[in-house]
Short mmCIF file of C-alpha atoms in Angstrom, two decimals:
data_model
loop_
_atom_site.label_atom_id
_atom_site.label_comp_id
_atom_site.label_asym_id
_atom_site.label_seq_id
_atom_site.Cartn_x
_atom_site.Cartn_y
_atom_site.Cartn_z
CA MET F 1 172.26 235.13 51.62
CA SER F 2 169.01 234.08 50.55
CA ARG F 3 167.50 230.61 49.28
CA GLY F 4 168.80 230.12 46.44
CA GLY F 5 166.44 230.90 43.29
CA GLY F 6 163.85 232.92 45.40
CA GLY F 7 162.83 229.79 46.38
CA TYR F 8 160.61 229.62 41.92
CA ASP F 9 162.96 226.64 41.49
CA ARG F 10 160.86 224.36 42.56
CA HIS F 11 158.00 225.71 40.72
CA ILE F 12 159.71 226.35 37.39
CA THR F 13 162.98 225.20 35.64
CA ILE F 14 165.03 227.03 36.90
CA PHE F 15 168.19 226.07 38.16
CA SER F 16 168.85 225.37 42.52
CA PRO F 17 171.93 225.78 44.31
CA GLU F 18 172.97 222.18 43.30
CA GLY F 19 172.52 223.07 39.99
CA ARG F 20 169.69 221.03 39.63
CA LEU F 21 166.30 221.53 37.58
CA PHE F 22 163.46 220.63 40.20
CA GLN F 23 161.22 220.43 37.86
CA VAL F 24 162.36 217.62 35.71
CA GLU F 25 163.13 215.57 38.78
CA TYR F 26 159.74 215.84 39.36
CA ALA F 27 158.40 215.17 35.59
CA PHE F 28 160.00 211.93 36.36
CA LYS F 29 158.86 211.09 39.54
CA ALA F 30 155.25 211.43 37.91
CA VAL F 31 156.85 208.77 35.23
CA ARG F 32 157.48 206.39 38.27
CA THR F 33 154.49 206.99 40.00
CA CYS F 34 152.18 206.45 37.63
CA GLY F 35 151.91 202.69 38.50
CA VAL F 36 152.89 200.65 35.31
CA THR F 37 156.21 199.29 34.42
CA SER F 38 157.15 198.86 30.67
CA ILE F 39 159.93 196.47 29.23
CA GLY F 40 161.59 197.13 25.66
CA VAL F 41 163.85 194.16 24.38
CA ARG F 42 165.64 194.39 21.31
CA GLY F 43 166.58 191.44 19.50
CA LYS F 44 168.23 190.06 16.44
CA ASP F 45 165.93 190.84 13.41
CA CYS F 46 163.10 192.70 15.79
CA VAL F 47 162.19 195.06 18.17
CA VAL F 48 159.23 194.92 20.92
CA PHE F 49 157.97 196.38 24.08
CA VAL F 50 155.44 195.29 26.28
CA THR F 51 153.51 197.33 29.50
CA GLN F 52 151.04 196.73 31.95
CA LYS F 53 147.07 197.54 30.88
CA LYS F 54 145.20 198.93 33.63
CA VAL F 55 141.99 199.76 33.48
CA ALA F 56 140.64 202.05 35.97
CA ASP F 57 137.03 201.05 35.93
CA LYS F 58 135.11 198.11 34.99
CA LEU F 59 133.01 199.53 33.38
CA ILE F 60 135.73 201.57 31.10
CA ASP F 61 135.24 200.53 27.22
CA ALA F 62 138.92 198.07 27.97
CA SER F 63 139.35 198.61 24.00
CA SER F 64 140.06 202.87 24.41
CA VAL F 65 142.58 202.59 27.19
CA THR F 66 146.00 202.17 25.38
CA ARG F 67 148.99 203.46 26.12
CA LEU F 68 150.84 201.99 22.92
CA PHE F 69 150.73 203.98 19.52
CA LYS F 70 151.34 203.59 16.07
CA ILE F 71 153.41 206.65 14.38
CA THR F 72 153.65 205.50 11.35
CA LYS F 73 153.24 201.97 9.97
CA PHE F 74 156.28 201.49 11.22
CA ILE F 75 157.14 203.47 13.83
CA GLY F 76 155.67 202.29 17.28
CA MET F 77 155.98 203.93 20.80
CA LEU F 78 154.53 203.29 23.85
CA ILE F 79 154.27 205.96 26.28
CA THR F 80 155.16 205.96 30.25
CA GLY F 81 153.29 208.58 32.85
CA ILE F 82 150.47 210.93 32.86
CA MET F 83 147.88 209.79 29.55
CA PRO F 84 146.87 213.62 28.55
CA ASP F 85 150.90 214.41 27.99
CA ALA F 86 151.27 211.46 26.40
CA LYS F 87 147.98 211.76 23.88
CA SER F 88 149.75 215.39 23.07
CA ILE F 89 153.32 213.99 22.23
CA VAL F 90 151.89 211.39 20.20
CA GLN F 91 150.70 214.16 18.29
CA GLN F 92 153.50 215.65 17.67
CA ALA F 93 155.43 212.51 16.60
CA ARG F 94 152.80 212.08 14.38
CA GLN F 95 153.14 214.97 12.92
CA GLN F 96 157.01 215.19 13.06
CA ALA F 97 157.11 212.09 11.11
CA ALA F 98 154.34 212.54 8.70
CA GLU F 99 156.05 216.15 7.51
CA PHE F 100 159.37 213.87 7.10
CA ARG F 101 158.06 211.71 4.98
CA PHE F 102 156.22 214.72 2.64
CA LYS F 103 159.44 216.62 2.32
CA TYR F 104 162.10 213.91 1.95
CA GLY F 105 160.30 211.20 0.77
CA TYR F 106 161.84 208.17 2.03
CA GLU F 107 160.50 206.93 5.65
CA CYS F 108 161.65 208.82 8.97
CA PRO F 109 163.91 206.97 10.61
CA VAL F 110 163.62 205.79 14.24
CA ASP F 111 166.27 207.85 15.76
CA TYR F 112 165.48 211.71 13.83
CA LEU F 113 162.07 211.01 15.32
CA ALA F 114 163.31 210.41 18.63
CA LYS F 115 166.16 213.44 18.38
CA VAL F 116 162.87 216.03 17.17
CA LEU F 117 161.16 214.18 20.29
CA ALA F 118 163.92 215.08 22.72
CA ASP F 119 164.96 218.54 21.44
CA LYS F 120 160.89 219.58 22.28
CA ALA F 121 161.24 217.98 25.52
CA GLN F 122 164.93 219.89 25.96
CA VAL F 123 162.32 223.07 25.37
CA TYR F 124 160.04 222.52 28.37
CA THR F 125 163.39 221.87 30.61
CA GLN F 126 164.44 225.63 29.35
CA HIS F 127 161.79 227.80 28.93
CA ALA F 128 159.79 228.25 32.56
CA TYR F 129 156.57 228.96 30.39
CA MET F 130 155.90 225.38 29.72
CA ARG F 131 156.14 222.48 32.42
CA PRO F 132 158.18 219.21 31.05
CA LEU F 133 156.14 216.08 30.23
CA GLY F 134 155.23 214.03 32.76
CA VAL F 135 156.50 211.03 29.90
CA VAL F 136 158.96 208.63 28.96
CA SER F 137 158.42 207.84 25.75
CA MET F 138 158.94 204.40 23.97
CA ILE F 139 159.86 204.32 20.09
CA ILE F 140 160.62 201.65 18.09
CA GLY F 141 161.21 200.32 14.06
CA ILE F 142 163.02 199.19 11.75
CA ASP F 143 166.10 201.35 10.05
CA GLU F 144 166.59 200.62 6.94
CA GLU F 145 170.56 201.46 7.99
CA ASN F 146 170.47 200.15 11.24
CA GLY F 147 167.98 197.65 11.75
CA PRO F 148 166.58 197.12 14.71
CA GLN F 149 166.05 200.55 17.08
CA LEU F 150 164.29 200.77 20.73
CA PHE F 151 164.95 204.67 21.74
CA LYS F 152 163.72 205.89 25.08
CA VAL F 153 162.80 209.53 25.44
CA ASP F 154 162.84 211.43 28.78
CA PRO F 155 161.16 214.68 30.36
CA ALA F 156 164.89 215.91 30.67
CA GLY F 157 165.62 215.81 26.76
CA TYR F 158 167.96 213.07 26.66
CA TYR F 159 167.30 210.24 24.18
CA VAL F 160 169.41 207.33 23.74
CA GLY F 161 169.62 204.19 21.75
CA TYR F 162 168.93 200.70 24.02
CA LYS F 163 169.42 197.22 23.64
CA ALA F 164 166.60 196.60 26.42
CA THR F 165 165.16 198.38 29.10
CA SER F 166 162.03 199.55 31.40
CA VAL F 167 160.43 202.81 32.62
CA GLY F 168 157.83 203.01 35.41
CA GLY F 169 157.37 202.07 38.85
CA LYS F 170 159.71 199.35 38.98
CA GLU F 171 162.46 199.81 36.48
CA THR F 172 165.64 199.75 38.60
CA GLU F 173 164.33 196.12 39.03
CA ALA F 174 163.24 195.51 35.92
CA THR F 175 166.77 196.89 34.48
CA THR F 176 169.14 194.85 36.61
CA VAL F 177 167.09 191.86 35.00
CA LEU F 178 167.44 192.92 31.84
CA GLU F 179 170.97 193.77 31.79
CA LYS F 180 171.27 189.93 32.40
CA LYS F 181 169.37 188.39 30.11
CA VAL F 182 170.95 190.68 27.08
CA LYS F 183 174.52 189.66 28.16
CA ALA F 184 173.44 185.66 28.83
CA LYS F 185 171.76 186.86 24.89
CA PRO F 186 172.32 189.21 23.30
CA GLU F 187 170.82 188.73 19.81
CA MET F 188 167.89 187.28 20.79
CA THR F 189 165.29 186.05 17.67
CA TYR F 190 161.34 186.84 18.25
CA GLU F 191 160.48 184.86 20.47
CA GLU F 192 162.75 184.83 22.59
CA ALA F 193 163.04 189.01 22.84
CA VAL F 194 158.80 188.83 23.47
CA GLN F 195 159.71 186.11 26.40
CA THR F 196 162.32 187.75 27.91
CA ALA F 197 160.56 191.06 27.77
CA ILE F 198 157.06 189.06 29.29
CA ALA F 199 158.96 187.24 31.82
CA ALA F 200 160.72 190.33 33.07
CA LEU F 201 157.67 192.24 33.50
CA GLN F 202 155.19 188.86 35.30
CA GLY F 203 159.03 189.15 37.08
CA VAL F 204 159.91 192.64 39.29
CA LEU F 205 155.94 192.70 39.15
CA SER F 206 155.71 189.33 41.37
CA GLU F 207 152.73 188.64 38.39
CA GLU F 208 151.30 186.02 36.39
CA PHE F 209 149.25 188.03 33.34
CA LYS F 210 146.02 187.01 31.98
CA ALA F 211 146.72 188.31 27.99
CA SER F 212 143.91 191.49 28.79
CA GLU F 213 146.57 192.87 31.72
CA ILE F 214 149.35 193.70 28.93
CA GLU F 215 149.90 195.76 26.00
CA VAL F 216 151.87 194.09 23.76
CA GLY F 217 153.94 195.92 20.67
CA VAL F 218 156.24 194.60 17.84
CA VAL F 219 158.44 195.89 14.94
CA ARG F 220 159.94 192.24 13.51
CA ALA F 221 162.13 192.52 9.89
CA GLY F 222 160.56 190.99 6.70
CA PHE F 223 157.03 190.62 8.74
CA MET F 224 154.44 192.49 7.80
CA ASP F 225 156.86 194.66 5.60
CA GLY F 226 158.71 195.67 8.82
CA SER F 227 155.21 197.42 10.72
CA PHE F 228 154.69 198.10 13.71
CA HIS F 229 151.44 196.40 15.15
CA VAL F 230 150.08 195.41 18.92
CA LEU F 231 149.69 191.89 19.18
CA SER F 232 146.58 189.87 19.73
CA ASN F 233 144.64 188.54 22.58
CA GLU F 234 145.66 185.17 21.19
CA GLU F 235 148.88 185.89 20.29
CA VAL F 236 149.99 187.45 23.90
CA GLU F 237 148.11 184.64 24.84
CA THR F 238 150.78 181.71 22.86
CA HIS F 239 153.82 183.45 24.73
CA LEU F 240 152.21 183.35 27.83
CA SER F 241 151.96 179.71 27.48
CA VAL F 242 155.13 179.02 26.97
CA ILE F 243 156.66 181.14 29.58
CA SER F 244 154.24 179.29 32.34
CA GLU F 245 155.15 175.79 30.79
CA ARG F 246 158.64 176.87 30.79
CA ASP F 247 158.87 177.62 34.06
CA MET L 1 164.19 237.16 21.93
CA ALA L 2 161.40 235.94 24.66
CA GLY L 3 160.47 232.26 24.14
CA GLU L 4 157.07 232.14 21.53
CA GLY L 5 153.73 232.67 24.05
CA SER L 6 155.45 233.23 27.03
CA GLN L 7 154.24 235.59 29.72
CA TYR L 8 158.29 236.08 30.73
CA SER L 9 158.80 239.26 29.85
CA PHE L 10 161.32 239.38 33.08
CA SER L 11 165.08 237.59 33.12
CA LEU L 12 164.80 234.76 35.73
CA THR L 13 168.69 235.30 36.26
CA THR L 14 168.75 238.71 38.09
CA PHE L 15 171.42 239.90 39.96
CA SER L 16 171.45 238.69 44.23
CA PRO L 17 171.77 241.78 46.22
CA SER L 18 176.26 240.97 46.90
CA GLY L 19 176.28 241.52 43.02
CA LYS L 20 176.59 237.62 41.44
CA LEU L 21 173.96 236.31 38.67
CA VAL L 22 173.42 233.10 40.79
CA GLN L 23 171.09 231.42 38.36
CA ILE L 24 174.80 231.51 35.64
CA GLU L 25 176.89 230.14 39.31
CA TYR L 26 174.04 226.87 39.58
CA ALA L 27 174.01 226.13 35.63
CA LEU L 28 178.25 225.56 36.49
CA LYS L 29 177.52 223.50 38.86
CA ALA L 30 175.43 221.18 36.61
CA VAL L 31 178.40 221.46 34.35
CA GLY L 32 180.54 219.84 37.45
CA ALA L 33 178.78 217.09 37.88
CA GLY L 34 178.44 215.97 34.50
CA ALA L 35 181.27 213.62 32.31
CA THR L 36 185.63 214.97 32.08
CA SER L 37 185.85 216.18 28.85
CA LEU L 38 189.60 218.15 27.81
CA GLY L 39 191.02 219.68 24.90
CA ILE L 40 194.78 220.49 24.21
CA ALA L 41 195.96 222.58 21.50
CA ALA L 42 199.14 221.55 19.84
CA SER L 43 201.73 222.99 16.99
CA ASP L 44 199.96 221.00 14.43
CA GLY L 45 196.55 220.68 15.64
CA VAL L 46 194.08 220.43 17.95
CA VAL L 47 193.27 217.13 19.93
CA ILE L 48 189.54 217.58 22.59
CA ALA L 49 188.25 214.23 24.27
CA THR L 50 185.75 213.09 26.51
CA GLU L 51 184.45 210.32 29.21
CA LYS L 52 181.62 208.77 27.58
CA LYS L 53 180.22 207.42 30.63
CA LEU L 54 177.10 205.56 29.56
CA PRO L 55 174.38 204.31 33.06
CA SER L 56 174.30 201.26 32.29
CA LEU L 57 175.35 198.28 30.06
CA LEU L 58 171.89 198.26 28.18
CA VAL L 59 172.62 201.45 26.36
CA ASP L 60 173.56 200.86 22.75
CA GLU L 61 177.12 203.17 22.87
CA GLY L 62 176.91 203.65 18.92
CA THR L 63 173.87 206.09 19.55
CA VAL L 64 175.73 207.93 21.66
CA LYS L 65 178.39 210.32 20.07
CA LYS L 66 179.40 213.56 21.90
CA ILE L 67 182.00 214.77 20.26
CA LEU L 68 180.30 216.83 17.33
CA MET L 69 181.70 218.67 13.71
CA LEU L 70 179.92 221.99 13.24
CA THR L 71 182.25 222.69 9.96
CA PRO L 72 184.47 220.58 8.48
CA ASN L 73 187.59 222.19 10.53
CA ILE L 74 185.82 222.77 13.95
CA GLY L 75 184.37 220.26 15.99
CA VAL L 76 182.97 220.73 19.35
CA VAL L 77 182.62 218.71 22.40
CA TYR L 78 180.76 219.36 25.88
CA SER L 79 180.04 219.05 29.94
CA GLY L 80 177.05 218.89 31.23
CA MET L 81 173.39 218.37 30.20
CA GLY L 82 173.65 216.70 27.15
CA PRO L 83 169.62 218.10 26.02
CA ASP L 84 171.52 221.35 26.35
CA TYR L 85 174.70 220.68 24.33
CA ARG L 86 171.89 219.51 21.37
CA VAL L 87 169.87 223.11 21.23
CA LEU L 88 173.89 224.52 21.10
CA VAL L 89 174.76 222.31 18.61
CA ARG L 90 171.81 223.04 16.04
CA LYS L 91 172.10 227.00 16.44
CA ALA L 92 176.33 226.79 15.68
CA ARG L 93 175.33 224.27 12.60
CA LYS L 94 173.09 226.63 11.57
CA THR L 95 175.24 230.20 12.10
CA ALA L 96 178.11 228.43 10.05
CA GLN L 97 175.81 227.97 7.19
CA VAL L 98 173.95 231.32 7.45
CA TYR L 99 178.62 232.31 7.29
CA TYR L 100 179.34 230.21 4.29
CA GLN L 101 176.11 231.19 2.33
CA LEU L 102 176.59 234.80 2.41
CA TYR L 103 180.92 234.60 1.91
CA LYS L 104 181.24 231.41 0.17
CA GLU L 105 184.12 230.23 2.93
CA HIS L 106 183.98 228.90 6.34
CA ILE L 107 183.63 230.53 8.95
CA PRO L 108 186.53 231.41 11.32
CA VAL L 109 186.22 229.62 14.47
CA ALA L 110 186.94 232.98 16.43
CA GLN L 111 184.06 234.08 14.67
CA LEU L 112 181.63 231.24 15.69
CA VAL L 113 182.28 230.94 18.83
CA ARG L 114 181.69 234.63 19.34
CA GLU L 115 177.73 233.78 17.80
CA VAL L 116 177.42 231.08 20.45
CA ALA L 117 178.70 232.48 23.05
CA ALA L 118 176.26 235.43 22.77
CA VAL L 119 173.44 232.62 21.85
CA MET L 120 174.93 231.47 25.42
CA GLN L 121 174.71 235.00 26.94
CA GLU L 122 171.28 235.93 25.25
CA PHE L 123 169.40 232.86 27.67
CA THR L 124 171.30 234.37 30.77
CA GLN L 125 169.23 238.06 30.00
CA SER L 126 166.53 236.92 28.07
CA GLY L 127 162.60 237.04 29.94
CA GLY L 128 161.54 233.53 31.18
CA VAL L 129 164.60 230.88 30.07
CA ARG L 130 167.19 229.43 31.88
CA PRO L 131 170.56 229.46 30.87
CA PHE L 132 172.37 226.00 29.35
CA GLY L 133 174.19 223.56 31.67
CA VAL L 134 177.23 223.08 29.27
CA SER L 135 180.51 224.65 28.75
CA LEU L 136 181.34 223.57 25.13
CA MET L 137 184.96 223.27 24.43
CA LEU L 138 185.33 223.94 20.76
CA SER L 139 189.18 223.05 17.94
CA GLY L 140 189.23 224.57 14.92
CA PHE L 141 191.51 224.60 12.60
CA ASP L 142 191.51 227.84 10.78
CA ASP L 143 193.91 230.60 8.53
CA ASN L 144 195.22 231.23 12.35
CA GLY L 145 195.89 228.22 13.34
CA PRO L 146 194.97 225.46 15.71
CA GLN L 147 192.83 227.10 18.11
CA LEU L 148 191.34 225.68 21.07
CA TYR L 149 188.26 227.69 22.98
CA GLN L 150 186.26 227.19 26.22
CA ILE L 151 182.40 228.82 26.40
CA ASP L 152 181.37 228.71 30.19
CA PRO L 153 177.28 229.00 30.38
CA SER L 154 177.67 232.75 30.80
CA GLY L 155 178.60 233.14 27.67
CA SER L 156 182.59 234.13 28.47
CA TYR L 157 184.75 232.54 26.30
CA PHE L 158 188.92 231.81 26.69
CA ALA L 159 191.19 230.71 23.95
CA TRP L 160 193.31 228.13 25.77
CA LYS L 161 196.31 225.61 25.19
CA ALA L 162 194.73 222.98 27.01
CA SER L 163 191.92 222.97 29.28
CA ALA L 164 189.33 220.50 31.12
CA ILE L 165 185.74 221.04 32.17
CA GLY L 166 183.36 218.87 34.18
CA LYS L 167 183.77 217.16 37.24
CA ASN L 168 187.58 216.27 37.21
CA MET L 169 188.66 219.80 35.55
CA VAL L 170 191.17 220.68 38.45
CA ASN L 171 193.19 218.06 38.69
CA ALA L 172 192.90 217.73 34.95
CA LYS L 173 194.22 220.98 34.90
CA THR L 174 197.00 220.97 37.25
CA PHE L 175 197.89 217.15 35.66
CA LEU L 176 197.94 219.28 31.53
CA GLU L 177 199.71 222.03 33.17
CA LYS L 178 202.54 220.09 34.69
CA ARG L 179 202.96 218.49 31.20
CA TYR L 180 202.26 220.80 28.52
CA SER L 181 204.61 222.53 26.46
CA GLU L 182 204.54 224.91 23.10
CA GLU L 183 206.36 222.73 20.95
CA VAL L 184 204.41 219.51 21.70
CA GLY L 185 203.19 217.86 18.46
CA ILE L 186 199.18 216.76 17.57
CA GLU L 187 200.54 212.71 18.27
CA ASP L 188 201.85 213.87 21.23
CA ALA L 189 199.17 215.96 22.03
CA ILE L 190 196.95 212.69 21.69
CA HIS L 191 198.66 210.55 23.91
CA THR L 192 198.56 213.80 27.84
CA ALA L 193 194.97 213.36 26.60
CA LEU L 194 194.76 210.20 27.33
CA LEU L 195 196.66 210.26 30.51
CA THR L 196 194.62 212.98 30.79
CA LEU L 197 191.78 210.99 30.95
CA LYS L 198 193.25 208.13 32.87
CA GLU L 199 193.96 210.29 35.73
CA GLY L 200 190.29 210.83 37.08
CA PHE L 201 188.72 208.01 35.45
CA GLU L 202 186.67 205.66 37.38
CA GLY L 203 187.57 201.99 36.53
CA GLN L 204 189.27 200.45 32.86
CA LEU L 205 189.89 203.42 30.44
CA SER L 206 188.90 201.74 27.10
CA SER L 207 188.31 202.57 23.43
CA SER L 208 184.75 201.56 24.24
CA ASN L 209 183.94 204.31 27.15
CA ILE L 210 186.31 207.43 25.39
CA GLU L 211 185.58 209.84 22.35
CA VAL L 212 188.95 211.32 20.69
CA GLY L 213 188.50 214.44 18.58
CA ILE L 214 191.53 215.79 15.89
CA VAL L 215 191.89 218.68 13.38
CA GLY L 216 195.38 218.72 11.89
CA ALA L 217 196.75 220.78 9.19
CA ASP L 218 194.71 219.62 6.73
CA ARG L 219 191.65 221.28 8.63
CA LYS L 220 189.96 218.27 8.37
CA PHE L 221 188.01 217.52 11.64
CA ARG L 222 187.13 213.73 12.76
CA VAL L 223 186.41 211.66 15.36
CA LEU L 224 188.82 208.70 15.68
CA THR L 225 187.31 204.93 15.04
CA GLU L 226 186.93 202.68 18.08
CA SER L 227 190.18 201.12 16.70
CA GLU L 228 192.33 204.19 16.06
CA VAL L 229 191.14 204.90 19.85
CA ALA L 230 192.63 201.08 21.01
CA ASP L 231 196.12 201.74 19.35
CA TYR L 232 196.18 205.14 20.94
CA LEU L 233 196.02 203.87 24.24
CA GLN L 234 197.79 200.75 23.47
CA GLU L 235 200.84 203.09 23.14
CA VAL L 236 200.33 204.90 26.31
CA GLU L 237 199.96 201.80 28.41
#
């Protein structure tokens, strides 16, 4: 009998003989080989995420390069993977969240937004005419009922809430580090959460960052209405100093 | 039912020379790689249960719900690809609501099963789509009494007295065959379900790594709370 899938199982999202979807697996590979690692940590009343800022060319205006996006005033998204796909999913997320707010009269919950994006991602894994997006998105926000939330959505359409998670080239190593830290300290304060995230990233990459080399996004309950904001270079510098003094 | 804007007007699931629909067989492989789920139809109710295997202890288990309600008297669980499951749950819920809107009565279990199975069959024949990589275990209580149905990626469905799907289904079904009896009540069925899960479980069974859903003669489907599951586990030990 000829090899299953007619050889197309590697090109479109149909099942391979082992029941796998190669296109989805390749999409994950694209995320892992994009050259950056990102980390998200949920604290007692905050959620933070941090990622490397890699500017390909010195002539590029660094302020225009970012992988952190504000979806609504209260929801932030960090995307790791192929940037054009990232821009596409950000547009979809912003539209969905705005539509929700308009239709139902209250802010779009984080888990609902994650579900909507995950369901869209699932469609690409089942319909041959569109390839899966090569991005993994981390979504953070303070939910009215459930408190701080950190969700991750991947090309397979899988989404789940996390206490801490990582994406990208060093995600396996980072997850191991985070498991230990979260186990030791399940309820972190804002400073602890930010420093855990940055320190973990520095650890797995064996690098000491300058403030311009990372981006940090946070949501804090009770602070600026729980809105999402990106830390300025000065704020990042403060945290970096605390970490280096500690070590 | 071709996808929007799709260029594919031909089915991706086609017959092999030996007359098999290999995409469906591969989809079953995907189901067989999923966490084990099972169901038992008792004389006065139905119980469904599943392993909740989380990839890391960093995952917030409260956000993971595998057993879901389709109507107040019908619940469902799956083995296989989670994202595909969500799509089917959404379609099933919509179908049930459309029926209710028309007849002002809850949809009978068998009819809901038929509609969901029809959707799954469509995806084995329509252009440019692949079959769903899930098997569903539907439990419900209606005027025909307690019922348990299993629906496969091909869209074929059967009513079962007890069945299992997923990684450990062979051993689980053998175990169930030995222990099943027609007169068993729902309390005993829950114990049997837990024992069956325990058989193939890697590690220690606890209330935080399994989910159990029941529907009794009261026709109210619900997912047991963690403490209820813990109590049943203690009774089983």
